[in-house]
Amino acid sequence: ETGVTQTPRHLVMGMTNKKSLKCEQHLGHNAMYWYKQSAKKPLELMFVYSLEERVENNSVPSRFSPECPNSSHLFLHLHTLQPEDSALYLCASSQEEQGGNEQYFGPGTRLTVT
Amino acid sequence: AQSVTQLGSHVSVSEGALVLLRCNYSSSVPPYLFWYVQYPNQGLQLLLKYTTGATLVKGINGFEAEFKKSETSFHLTKPSAHMSDAAEYFCAVSDGNKLVFGAGTILRVKS
């Protein structure tokens, strides 16, 4: 595997379910990100992890819970979601350095909450 | 805080015509600028980036962008559109350890 992978690619869940999204990067990067992409809305940064520590949480509801056990893996645990949480969830990674840090994205998980 | 404005949520060109996607940024420090492309049901793919040095940046798939500090712009161009260029394009500016994205421009290519 190369680049950034995400599983599952598609997920349908009820509002009372608990599920997790998984992201793995094979690039040796030290920072990872979760984004939410909804139709007709700009890309929303949800969480940033740098060196496995959460450095940013952009006022995301507590029904989304991230976990970064090591620099290669990132999870997003989901529970009691709402229909408006249906979206494409994108994971990205980068190598932090002075100045611009280009991010490499996974293919995303298309989440539908019923 | 840094911000990005992409002019035109939809752009339509004929196959073989010039592609021009506009991006203006606001940054309090020398910016690092990026263009990404997203095909349906896929993640974002880096097209090109500007960090320092030459202001005309060449990317993949024949795209290029020019950093113009006086105009705070970083427009994306391609001399001749191909059907496979139909996608959504995002401009982004670096803000510390984050990227701030524009709202995106959907490019349609007509045969």
PDB file of C-alpha atoms in Angstrom:
ATOM      1  CA  GLU A   1       0.000   0.000   0.000  1.00  0.00           C
ATOM      2  CA  THR A   2       1.156   3.482  -0.763  1.00  0.00           C
ATOM      3  CA  GLY A   3      -0.054   6.954   0.130  1.00  0.00           C
ATOM      4  CA  VAL A   4      -3.036   7.382   2.401  1.00  0.00           C
ATOM      5  CA  THR A   5      -5.688   4.708   2.696  1.00  0.00           C
ATOM      6  CA  GLN A   6      -9.105   4.900   4.310  1.00  0.00           C
ATOM      7  CA  THR A   7     -11.559   2.200   5.304  1.00  0.00           C
ATOM      8  CA  PRO A   8     -14.361   1.654   4.804  1.00  0.00           C
ATOM      9  CA  ARG A   9     -14.989   3.547   1.579  1.00  0.00           C
ATOM     10  CA  HIS A  10     -18.729   3.581   2.173  1.00  0.00           C
ATOM     11  CA  LEU A  11     -20.655   3.364   5.434  1.00  0.00           C
ATOM     12  CA  VAL A  12     -24.362   3.477   6.188  1.00  0.00           C
ATOM     13  CA  MET A  13     -25.294   3.688   9.839  1.00  0.00           C
ATOM     14  CA  GLY A  14     -28.313   4.390  11.969  1.00  0.00           C
ATOM     15  CA  MET A  15     -28.372   7.220  14.468  1.00  0.00           C
ATOM     16  CA  THR A  16     -27.949   4.847  17.396  1.00  0.00           C
ATOM     17  CA  ASN A  17     -25.011   2.921  15.952  1.00  0.00           C
ATOM     18  CA  LYS A  18     -21.342   3.155  16.882  1.00  0.00           C
ATOM     19  CA  LYS A  19     -18.795   2.852  14.120  1.00  0.00           C
ATOM     20  CA  SER A  20     -15.216   3.842  13.416  1.00  0.00           C
ATOM     21  CA  LEU A  21     -13.423   5.208  10.381  1.00  0.00           C
ATOM     22  CA  LYS A  22      -9.815   4.214   9.860  1.00  0.00           C
ATOM     23  CA  CYS A  23      -7.003   6.052   8.127  1.00  0.00           C
ATOM     24  CA  GLU A  24      -3.476   4.823   7.514  1.00  0.00           C
ATOM     25  CA  GLN A  25      -0.612   6.721   5.942  1.00  0.00           C
ATOM     26  CA  HIS A  26       2.411   5.036   4.400  1.00  0.00           C
ATOM     27  CA  LEU A  27       4.408   8.211   3.792  1.00  0.00           C
ATOM     28  CA  GLY A  28       6.353   8.529   7.044  1.00  0.00           C
ATOM     29  CA  HIS A  29       4.558  11.781   7.889  1.00  0.00           C
ATOM     30  CA  ASN A  30       4.209  13.188  11.388  1.00  0.00           C
ATOM     31  CA  ALA A  31       0.867  15.007  11.135  1.00  0.00           C
ATOM     32  CA  MET A  32      -2.616  13.741  10.305  1.00  0.00           C
ATOM     33  CA  TYR A  33      -5.950  15.434   9.739  1.00  0.00           C
ATOM     34  CA  TRP A  34      -9.670  14.718   9.538  1.00  0.00           C
ATOM     35  CA  TYR A  35     -11.849  16.793   7.230  1.00  0.00           C
ATOM     36  CA  LYS A  36     -15.576  16.782   6.577  1.00  0.00           C
ATOM     37  CA  GLN A  37     -16.800  17.526   3.056  1.00  0.00           C
ATOM     38  CA  SER A  38     -20.518  18.176   2.685  1.00  0.00           C
ATOM     39  CA  ALA A  39     -22.343  18.990  -0.514  1.00  0.00           C
ATOM     40  CA  LYS A  40     -22.267  22.694  -1.374  1.00  0.00           C
ATOM     41  CA  LYS A  41     -20.129  23.568   1.669  1.00  0.00           C
ATOM     42  CA  PRO A  42     -16.406  24.312   1.957  1.00  0.00           C
ATOM     43  CA  LEU A  43     -14.040  21.680   3.239  1.00  0.00           C
ATOM     44  CA  GLU A  44     -14.187  21.676   7.054  1.00  0.00           C
ATOM     45  CA  LEU A  45     -11.110  20.845   9.123  1.00  0.00           C
ATOM     46  CA  MET A  46     -12.196  18.740  12.093  1.00  0.00           C
ATOM     47  CA  PHE A  47      -9.058  17.553  13.881  1.00  0.00           C
ATOM     48  CA  VAL A  48      -5.311  17.916  13.591  1.00  0.00           C
ATOM     49  CA  TYR A  49      -2.779  15.566  15.142  1.00  0.00           C
ATOM     50  CA  SER A  50       0.885  16.440  15.245  1.00  0.00           C
ATOM     51  CA  LEU A  51       3.349  13.856  16.567  1.00  0.00           C
ATOM     52  CA  GLU A  52       0.340  11.868  17.791  1.00  0.00           C
ATOM     53  CA  GLU A  53      -0.990  14.714  19.935  1.00  0.00           C
ATOM     54  CA  ARG A  54      -4.202  16.524  19.113  1.00  0.00           C
ATOM     55  CA  VAL A  55      -3.328  20.131  18.397  1.00  0.00           C
ATOM     56  CA  GLU A  56      -6.600  21.359  17.035  1.00  0.00           C
ATOM     57  CA  ASN A  57     -10.271  20.585  17.465  1.00  0.00           C
ATOM     58  CA  ASN A  58     -12.453  22.932  15.484  1.00  0.00           C
ATOM     59  CA  SER A  59     -15.531  22.910  17.715  1.00  0.00           C
ATOM     60  CA  VAL A  60     -16.522  19.472  16.542  1.00  0.00           C
ATOM     61  CA  PRO A  61     -19.467  17.846  18.371  1.00  0.00           C
ATOM     62  CA  SER A  62     -18.518  15.224  20.936  1.00  0.00           C
ATOM     63  CA  ARG A  63     -20.284  12.517  18.933  1.00  0.00           C
ATOM     64  CA  PHE A  64     -17.086  12.539  16.849  1.00  0.00           C
ATOM     65  CA  SER A  65     -14.093  11.203  18.777  1.00  0.00           C
ATOM     66  CA  PRO A  66     -10.653  10.973  17.166  1.00  0.00           C
ATOM     67  CA  GLU A  67      -7.844   8.647  18.130  1.00  0.00           C
ATOM     68  CA  CYS A  68      -4.245   8.638  16.952  1.00  0.00           C
ATOM     69  CA  PRO A  69      -2.422   5.605  18.428  1.00  0.00           C
ATOM     70  CA  ASN A  70       0.738   6.211  16.380  1.00  0.00           C
ATOM     71  CA  SER A  71       2.001   8.427  13.599  1.00  0.00           C
ATOM     72  CA  SER A  72       0.686   6.115  10.873  1.00  0.00           C
ATOM     73  CA  HIS A  73      -2.863   5.545  12.052  1.00  0.00           C
ATOM     74  CA  LEU A  74      -5.824   7.788  12.711  1.00  0.00           C
ATOM     75  CA  PHE A  75      -9.336   6.810  13.694  1.00  0.00           C
ATOM     76  CA  LEU A  76     -12.609   8.667  13.905  1.00  0.00           C
ATOM     77  CA  HIS A  77     -15.067   7.052  16.291  1.00  0.00           C
ATOM     78  CA  LEU A  78     -18.704   7.841  15.604  1.00  0.00           C
ATOM     79  CA  HIS A  79     -21.685   7.493  17.919  1.00  0.00           C
ATOM     80  CA  THR A  80     -25.270   8.772  17.973  1.00  0.00           C
ATOM     81  CA  LEU A  81     -24.813  10.686  14.748  1.00  0.00           C
ATOM     82  CA  GLN A  82     -27.406  12.911  13.110  1.00  0.00           C
ATOM     83  CA  PRO A  83     -28.540  12.866   9.465  1.00  0.00           C
ATOM     84  CA  GLU A  84     -26.697  16.157   8.873  1.00  0.00           C
ATOM     85  CA  ASP A  85     -23.454  14.289   9.615  1.00  0.00           C
ATOM     86  CA  SER A  86     -23.806  12.490   6.291  1.00  0.00           C
ATOM     87  CA  ALA A  87     -20.796  13.580   4.244  1.00  0.00           C
ATOM     88  CA  LEU A  88     -17.488  12.513   2.757  1.00  0.00           C
ATOM     89  CA  TYR A  89     -14.882  12.220   5.503  1.00  0.00           C
ATOM     90  CA  LEU A  90     -11.355  12.773   4.291  1.00  0.00           C
ATOM     91  CA  CYS A  91      -8.131  11.934   6.025  1.00  0.00           C
ATOM     92  CA  ALA A  92      -4.856  13.627   5.141  1.00  0.00           C
ATOM     93  CA  SER A  93      -1.255  13.535   6.277  1.00  0.00           C
ATOM     94  CA  SER A  94       1.728  15.835   5.985  1.00  0.00           C
ATOM     95  CA  GLN A  95       5.314  16.249   7.107  1.00  0.00           C
ATOM     96  CA  GLU A  96       5.408  19.303   9.296  1.00  0.00           C
ATOM     97  CA  GLU A  97       8.182  21.705   8.500  1.00  0.00           C
ATOM     98  CA  GLN A  98       8.839  25.379   8.526  1.00  0.00           C
ATOM     99  CA  GLY A  99       6.423  26.939   6.114  1.00  0.00           C
ATOM    100  CA  GLY A 100       3.962  25.263   3.804  1.00  0.00           C
ATOM    101  CA  ASN A 101       3.050  21.675   4.467  1.00  0.00           C
ATOM    102  CA  GLU A 102       1.427  20.000   1.523  1.00  0.00           C
ATOM    103  CA  GLN A 103      -1.130  17.492   2.579  1.00  0.00           C
ATOM    104  CA  TYR A 104      -1.785  14.133   0.993  1.00  0.00           C
ATOM    105  CA  PHE A 105      -5.349  12.924   1.055  1.00  0.00           C
ATOM    106  CA  GLY A 106      -6.970   9.535   1.212  1.00  0.00           C
ATOM    107  CA  PRO A 107      -9.929   8.606  -0.992  1.00  0.00           C
ATOM    108  CA  GLY A 108     -12.447   9.338   1.747  1.00  0.00           C
ATOM    109  CA  THR A 109     -15.259   7.477   3.474  1.00  0.00           C
ATOM    110  CA  ARG A 110     -18.748   8.274   2.201  1.00  0.00           C
ATOM    111  CA  LEU A 111     -20.919   8.230   5.343  1.00  0.00           C
ATOM    112  CA  THR A 112     -24.697   8.097   5.240  1.00  0.00           C
ATOM    113  CA  VAL A 113     -26.626   8.427   8.496  1.00  0.00           C
ATOM    114  CA  THR A 114     -30.171   7.103   8.338  1.00  0.00           C
TER     115      THR A 114
ATOM    116  CA  ALA B   1      -5.971  34.678   9.596  1.00  0.00           C
ATOM    117  CA  GLN B   2      -5.339  33.434   6.102  1.00  0.00           C
ATOM    118  CA  SER B   3      -8.218  33.094   3.652  1.00  0.00           C
ATOM    119  CA  VAL B   4      -8.830  32.055   0.064  1.00  0.00           C
ATOM    120  CA  THR B   5     -11.450  33.201  -2.433  1.00  0.00           C
ATOM    121  CA  GLN B   6     -12.132  31.269  -5.602  1.00  0.00           C
ATOM    122  CA  LEU B   7     -14.066  33.310  -8.141  1.00  0.00           C
ATOM    123  CA  GLY B   8     -16.719  31.266  -9.885  1.00  0.00           C
ATOM    124  CA  SER B   9     -18.149  28.120  -8.364  1.00  0.00           C
ATOM    125  CA  HIS B  10     -18.615  26.676 -11.869  1.00  0.00           C
ATOM    126  CA  VAL B  11     -16.528  27.177 -14.999  1.00  0.00           C
ATOM    127  CA  SER B  12     -17.389  25.681 -18.378  1.00  0.00           C
ATOM    128  CA  VAL B  13     -14.956  25.466 -21.300  1.00  0.00           C
ATOM    129  CA  SER B  14     -14.861  23.671 -24.611  1.00  0.00           C
ATOM    130  CA  GLU B  15     -12.404  20.876 -25.193  1.00  0.00           C
ATOM    131  CA  GLY B  16      -9.153  22.403 -26.459  1.00  0.00           C
ATOM    132  CA  ALA B  17      -9.887  25.834 -24.992  1.00  0.00           C
ATOM    133  CA  LEU B  18      -7.898  27.658 -22.340  1.00  0.00           C
ATOM    134  CA  VAL B  19      -8.698  26.832 -18.740  1.00  0.00           C
ATOM    135  CA  LEU B  20      -8.472  29.675 -16.215  1.00  0.00           C
ATOM    136  CA  LEU B  21      -9.508  29.142 -12.600  1.00  0.00           C
ATOM    137  CA  ARG B  22      -9.161  32.143 -10.326  1.00  0.00           C
ATOM    138  CA  CYS B  23      -7.849  32.229  -6.786  1.00  0.00           C
ATOM    139  CA  ASN B  24      -7.145  35.195  -4.535  1.00  0.00           C
ATOM    140  CA  TYR B  25      -5.693  34.873  -1.080  1.00  0.00           C
ATOM    141  CA  SER B  26      -5.278  36.902   2.042  1.00  0.00           C
ATOM    142  CA  SER B  27      -2.193  36.250   4.130  1.00  0.00           C
ATOM    143  CA  SER B  28      -0.332  38.178   6.803  1.00  0.00           C
ATOM    144  CA  VAL B  29       2.906  36.351   6.031  1.00  0.00           C
ATOM    145  CA  PRO B  30       4.580  35.204   2.795  1.00  0.00           C
ATOM    146  CA  PRO B  31       2.125  32.601   1.591  1.00  0.00           C
ATOM    147  CA  TYR B  32       2.551  29.003   0.604  1.00  0.00           C
ATOM    148  CA  LEU B  33      -0.101  28.264  -2.003  1.00  0.00           C
ATOM    149  CA  PHE B  34      -1.541  25.063  -3.403  1.00  0.00           C
ATOM    150  CA  TRP B  35      -3.968  23.807  -6.018  1.00  0.00           C
ATOM    151  CA  TYR B  36      -5.714  20.484  -5.539  1.00  0.00           C
ATOM    152  CA  VAL B  37      -8.043  18.556  -7.846  1.00  0.00           C
ATOM    153  CA  GLN B  38     -10.849  16.248  -6.777  1.00  0.00           C
ATOM    154  CA  TYR B  39     -12.507  13.748  -9.092  1.00  0.00           C
ATOM    155  CA  PRO B  40     -15.939  12.374  -8.140  1.00  0.00           C
ATOM    156  CA  ASN B  41     -15.925  10.171  -5.031  1.00  0.00           C
ATOM    157  CA  GLN B  42     -12.192  10.564  -4.566  1.00  0.00           C
ATOM    158  CA  GLY B  43      -9.876  12.463  -2.273  1.00  0.00           C
ATOM    159  CA  LEU B  44      -7.952  15.598  -3.146  1.00  0.00           C
ATOM    160  CA  GLN B  45      -4.846  15.272  -5.292  1.00  0.00           C
ATOM    161  CA  LEU B  46      -2.087  17.872  -5.252  1.00  0.00           C
ATOM    162  CA  LEU B  47      -1.717  19.578  -8.639  1.00  0.00           C
ATOM    163  CA  LEU B  48       1.008  22.067  -7.778  1.00  0.00           C
ATOM    164  CA  LYS B  49       2.384  24.268  -5.043  1.00  0.00           C
ATOM    165  CA  TYR B  50       4.191  27.551  -4.605  1.00  0.00           C
ATOM    166  CA  THR B  51       6.565  27.987  -1.670  1.00  0.00           C
ATOM    167  CA  THR B  52       9.414  30.288  -2.676  1.00  0.00           C
ATOM    168  CA  GLY B  53      11.424  31.063  -5.779  1.00  0.00           C
ATOM    169  CA  ALA B  54      10.018  31.074  -9.300  1.00  0.00           C
ATOM    170  CA  THR B  55       6.562  32.594  -9.398  1.00  0.00           C
ATOM    171  CA  LEU B  56       5.385  30.448 -12.322  1.00  0.00           C
ATOM    172  CA  VAL B  57       4.804  26.949 -11.025  1.00  0.00           C
ATOM    173  CA  LYS B  58       4.242  23.928 -13.225  1.00  0.00           C
ATOM    174  CA  GLY B  59       2.205  21.011 -12.022  1.00  0.00           C
ATOM    175  CA  ILE B  60       0.849  17.710 -13.188  1.00  0.00           C
ATOM    176  CA  ASN B  61      -1.485  17.161 -16.150  1.00  0.00           C
ATOM    177  CA  GLY B  62      -0.266  20.299 -17.963  1.00  0.00           C
ATOM    178  CA  PHE B  63      -1.498  22.766 -15.348  1.00  0.00           C
ATOM    179  CA  GLU B  64       0.448  25.769 -14.143  1.00  0.00           C
ATOM    180  CA  ALA B  65      -0.167  28.688 -11.805  1.00  0.00           C
ATOM    181  CA  GLU B  66       1.439  32.059 -11.341  1.00  0.00           C
ATOM    182  CA  PHE B  67       1.952  33.702  -7.984  1.00  0.00           C
ATOM    183  CA  LYS B  68       1.349  37.452  -8.236  1.00  0.00           C
ATOM    184  CA  LYS B  69       2.054  39.155  -4.953  1.00  0.00           C
ATOM    185  CA  SER B  70       0.850  42.573  -6.092  1.00  0.00           C
ATOM    186  CA  GLU B  71      -2.526  41.097  -7.008  1.00  0.00           C
ATOM    187  CA  THR B  72      -2.612  38.533  -4.165  1.00  0.00           C
ATOM    188  CA  SER B  73      -3.551  35.985  -6.790  1.00  0.00           C
ATOM    189  CA  PHE B  74      -2.610  32.433  -7.702  1.00  0.00           C
ATOM    190  CA  HIS B  75      -4.677  31.608 -10.779  1.00  0.00           C
ATOM    191  CA  LEU B  76      -4.568  28.139 -12.319  1.00  0.00           C
ATOM    192  CA  THR B  77      -4.280  27.745 -16.090  1.00  0.00           C
ATOM    193  CA  LYS B  78      -4.018  25.067 -18.741  1.00  0.00           C
ATOM    194  CA  PRO B  79      -3.596  25.959 -22.415  1.00  0.00           C
ATOM    195  CA  SER B  80      -5.873  23.268 -23.796  1.00  0.00           C
ATOM    196  CA  ALA B  81      -8.656  21.581 -21.844  1.00  0.00           C
ATOM    197  CA  HIS B  82      -9.200  17.855 -22.063  1.00  0.00           C
ATOM    198  CA  MET B  83     -12.349  15.974 -21.181  1.00  0.00           C
ATOM    199  CA  SER B  84     -10.450  14.271 -18.360  1.00  0.00           C
ATOM    200  CA  ASP B  85      -9.894  17.671 -16.694  1.00  0.00           C
ATOM    201  CA  ALA B  86     -13.534  17.805 -15.617  1.00  0.00           C
ATOM    202  CA  ALA B  87     -13.361  17.837 -11.819  1.00  0.00           C
ATOM    203  CA  GLU B  88     -13.501  20.171  -8.836  1.00  0.00           C
ATOM    204  CA  TYR B  89     -10.466  22.327  -8.142  1.00  0.00           C
ATOM    205  CA  PHE B  90      -9.465  23.766  -4.776  1.00  0.00           C
ATOM    206  CA  CYS B  91      -7.027  26.549  -4.020  1.00  0.00           C
ATOM    207  CA  ALA B  92      -5.433  26.544  -0.566  1.00  0.00           C
ATOM    208  CA  VAL B  93      -3.079  28.671   1.511  1.00  0.00           C
ATOM    209  CA  SER B  94      -0.909  27.427   4.350  1.00  0.00           C
ATOM    210  CA  ASP B  95      -1.754  28.701   7.839  1.00  0.00           C
ATOM    211  CA  GLY B  96       0.749  27.284  10.291  1.00  0.00           C
ATOM    212  CA  ASN B  97       0.219  23.546  10.366  1.00  0.00           C
ATOM    213  CA  LYS B  98      -3.098  23.841   8.542  1.00  0.00           C
ATOM    214  CA  LEU B  99      -4.321  24.482   5.028  1.00  0.00           C
ATOM    215  CA  VAL B 100      -7.140  26.936   4.443  1.00  0.00           C
ATOM    216  CA  PHE B 101      -9.154  25.912   1.398  1.00  0.00           C
ATOM    217  CA  GLY B 102     -11.299  27.894  -0.966  1.00  0.00           C
ATOM    218  CA  ALA B 103     -14.859  26.811  -1.680  1.00  0.00           C
ATOM    219  CA  GLY B 104     -13.855  25.051  -4.888  1.00  0.00           C
ATOM    220  CA  THR B 105     -14.541  25.526  -8.600  1.00  0.00           C
ATOM    221  CA  ILE B 106     -16.225  22.819 -10.634  1.00  0.00           C
ATOM    222  CA  LEU B 107     -14.752  22.641 -14.119  1.00  0.00           C
ATOM    223  CA  ARG B 108     -16.947  21.334 -16.906  1.00  0.00           C
ATOM    224  CA  VAL B 109     -15.412  20.486 -20.267  1.00  0.00           C
ATOM    225  CA  LYS B 110     -17.734  20.425 -23.280  1.00  0.00           C
ATOM    226  CA  SER B 111     -17.017  18.310 -26.323  1.00  0.00           C
TER     227      SER B 111
END
